[in-house]
């Protein structure tokens, strides 16, 4: 049976192109019964009817995601320092961005990024203790200043 290039919306009854419907594998034709426009209106009306429900739901989900990211970060810090080889508690360990372009501080990604994005940012870093990180940063600053012709400290 050939697939038509159009479909009638189950809500507004207008005939629209297949691109104006979201996919739905469970349906015979592989598309939702309502067009994207009608679906958007339906979802918005549902949200407007009880916004507190959705805020509560989002808050609960955000707590779970933040806990997952916190666990991910602490797990990534549960390794010995890349420089001195000493194993310290997670709160002593730092992420030093050494590969790729730094998008954000890993600890700040807790509330603003997904676990996958935080994982990619962690992959750009060496895990070092706070002392070794301060030493690395000092050496970087001294080299940068020397390259710019500044006098040594």
Coordinates of C-alpha atoms in Angstrom, one line a residue:
X1 CA 0.0 0.0 0.0
X2 CA 1.6 3.3 -1.0
X3 CA 2.1 6.0 1.6
X4 CA 0.3 9.2 1.0
X5 CA 2.3 12.5 1.2
X6 CA -0.5 14.1 3.2
X7 CA -2.5 13.3 6.3
X8 CA -5.7 14.7 8.0
X9 CA -5.2 16.0 11.5
X10 CA -7.3 14.3 14.1
X11 CA -7.9 17.6 16.0
X12 CA -8.3 20.4 13.4
X13 CA -9.3 18.1 10.5
X14 CA -7.1 20.0 8.1
X15 CA -5.1 18.0 5.5
X16 CA -1.4 18.7 6.0
X17 CA 1.9 17.3 4.7
X18 CA 3.5 14.4 6.6
X19 CA 6.3 16.7 7.8
X20 CA 3.7 18.6 9.9
X21 CA 3.2 15.6 12.1
X22 CA 5.5 14.2 14.8
X23 CA 6.6 10.6 14.4
X24 CA 5.0 7.8 16.4
X25 CA 6.3 4.3 15.7
X26 CA 3.3 2.7 17.5
X27 CA 0.9 4.0 14.9
X28 CA 0.3 2.2 11.6
X29 CA 1.4 5.2 9.5
X30 CA 4.2 6.1 11.8
X31 CA 2.8 9.5 12.6
X32 CA 0.9 11.1 15.5
X33 CA -2.8 11.7 14.9
X34 CA -2.6 15.4 15.7
X35 CA -0.5 17.8 13.7
X36 CA 2.5 19.6 15.4
X37 CA 0.5 22.8 15.7
X38 CA -2.5 21.1 17.4
X39 CA -0.2 19.0 19.6
X40 CA 1.7 22.2 20.7
X41 CA -1.6 23.9 21.6
X42 CA -2.8 20.8 23.5
X43 CA 0.5 20.5 25.5
X44 CA 0.5 24.3 26.3
X45 CA -3.2 24.2 27.5
X46 CA -2.4 21.2 29.6
X47 CA 0.5 23.0 31.2
X48 CA -1.5 26.3 31.7
X49 CA -4.3 24.3 33.5
X50 CA -1.9 23.2 36.2
X51 CA 1.6 24.8 36.1
X52 CA 2.3 23.9 39.7
X53 CA 2.2 20.2 38.8
X54 CA 4.8 20.7 36.1
X55 CA 7.0 22.8 38.3
X56 CA 6.9 20.2 41.0
X57 CA 7.6 17.4 38.5
X58 CA 10.6 19.4 37.0
X59 CA 11.9 20.1 40.5
X60 CA 11.8 16.5 41.4
X61 CA 13.5 15.4 38.2
X62 CA 16.2 18.2 38.6
X63 CA 17.0 16.9 42.0
X64 CA 17.6 13.4 40.6
X65 CA 19.7 14.7 37.7
X66 CA 21.8 16.8 40.1
X67 CA 22.4 13.8 42.3
X68 CA 23.5 11.8 39.3
X69 CA 25.9 14.5 38.2
X70 CA 27.3 14.9 41.7
X71 CA 27.9 11.1 41.8
X72 CA 29.6 11.3 38.4
X73 CA 31.9 14.1 39.5
X74 CA 32.8 12.4 42.8
X75 CA 33.5 9.2 40.9
X76 CA 35.7 11.0 38.5
X77 CA 37.7 12.5 41.4
X78 CA 38.2 9.1 43.1
X79 CA 41.6 8.6 41.4
X80 CA 45.1 9.5 42.5
X81 CA 46.5 12.9 41.5
X82 CA 47.9 12.9 38.0
X83 CA 51.0 14.7 39.1
X84 CA 51.9 13.5 42.6
X85 CA 50.1 10.2 42.6
X86 CA 48.5 10.7 46.1
X87 CA 44.8 9.7 46.5
X88 CA 42.9 12.4 48.3
X89 CA 39.1 12.8 49.1
X90 CA 37.0 14.2 46.3
X91 CA 36.8 17.7 47.8
X92 CA 40.6 18.1 47.6
X93 CA 40.7 17.1 43.9
X94 CA 40.3 19.5 41.0
X95 CA 39.6 19.2 37.3
X96 CA 42.4 20.9 35.2
X97 CA 41.2 21.5 31.7
X98 CA 44.1 20.4 29.4
X99 CA 42.4 19.1 26.3
X100 CA 39.9 20.8 24.0
X101 CA 38.1 24.1 24.6
X102 CA 36.8 24.7 28.1
X103 CA 33.0 25.3 28.0
X104 CA 32.3 25.6 31.8
X105 CA 33.7 24.7 35.2
X106 CA 32.7 21.1 35.9
X107 CA 31.3 21.9 39.3
X108 CA 29.1 24.6 37.9
X109 CA 27.6 22.1 35.4
X110 CA 25.6 20.6 38.2
X111 CA 22.6 22.8 37.7
X112 CA 22.9 23.8 34.1
X113 CA 24.1 20.8 32.0
X114 CA 23.1 17.2 31.4
X115 CA 25.2 14.3 32.8
X116 CA 26.4 13.6 29.2
X117 CA 27.7 17.1 28.7
X118 CA 29.4 17.1 32.1
X119 CA 31.0 13.8 31.3
X120 CA 32.4 15.2 28.0
X121 CA 33.8 18.2 30.0
X122 CA 35.4 15.9 32.5
X123 CA 37.0 14.0 29.7
X124 CA 38.9 17.2 28.7
X125 CA 40.5 17.3 32.2
X126 CA 43.3 15.9 34.2
X127 CA 42.3 15.2 37.9
X128 CA 44.9 16.7 40.2
X129 CA 45.0 17.6 43.9
X130 CA 44.5 21.2 44.8
X131 CA 48.2 21.8 45.5
X132 CA 49.4 20.4 42.2
X133 CA 46.6 22.3 40.4
X134 CA 47.8 25.6 42.0
X135 CA 51.4 24.7 40.9
X136 CA 50.2 24.0 37.3
X137 CA 48.3 27.2 37.1
X138 CA 51.3 29.2 38.5
X139 CA 53.6 27.7 36.0
X140 CA 51.2 28.5 33.2
X141 CA 50.9 32.1 34.3
X142 CA 54.6 32.5 34.6
X143 CA 55.2 31.1 31.1
X144 CA 52.4 33.3 29.6
X145 CA 53.9 36.4 31.3
X146 CA 57.4 35.5 30.1
X147 CA 56.1 35.1 26.5
X148 CA 54.6 38.5 26.7
X149 CA 57.9 40.0 27.9
X150 CA 56.9 40.6 31.6
X151 CA 59.7 40.6 34.2
X152 CA 59.9 37.5 36.4
X153 CA 58.3 37.5 39.9

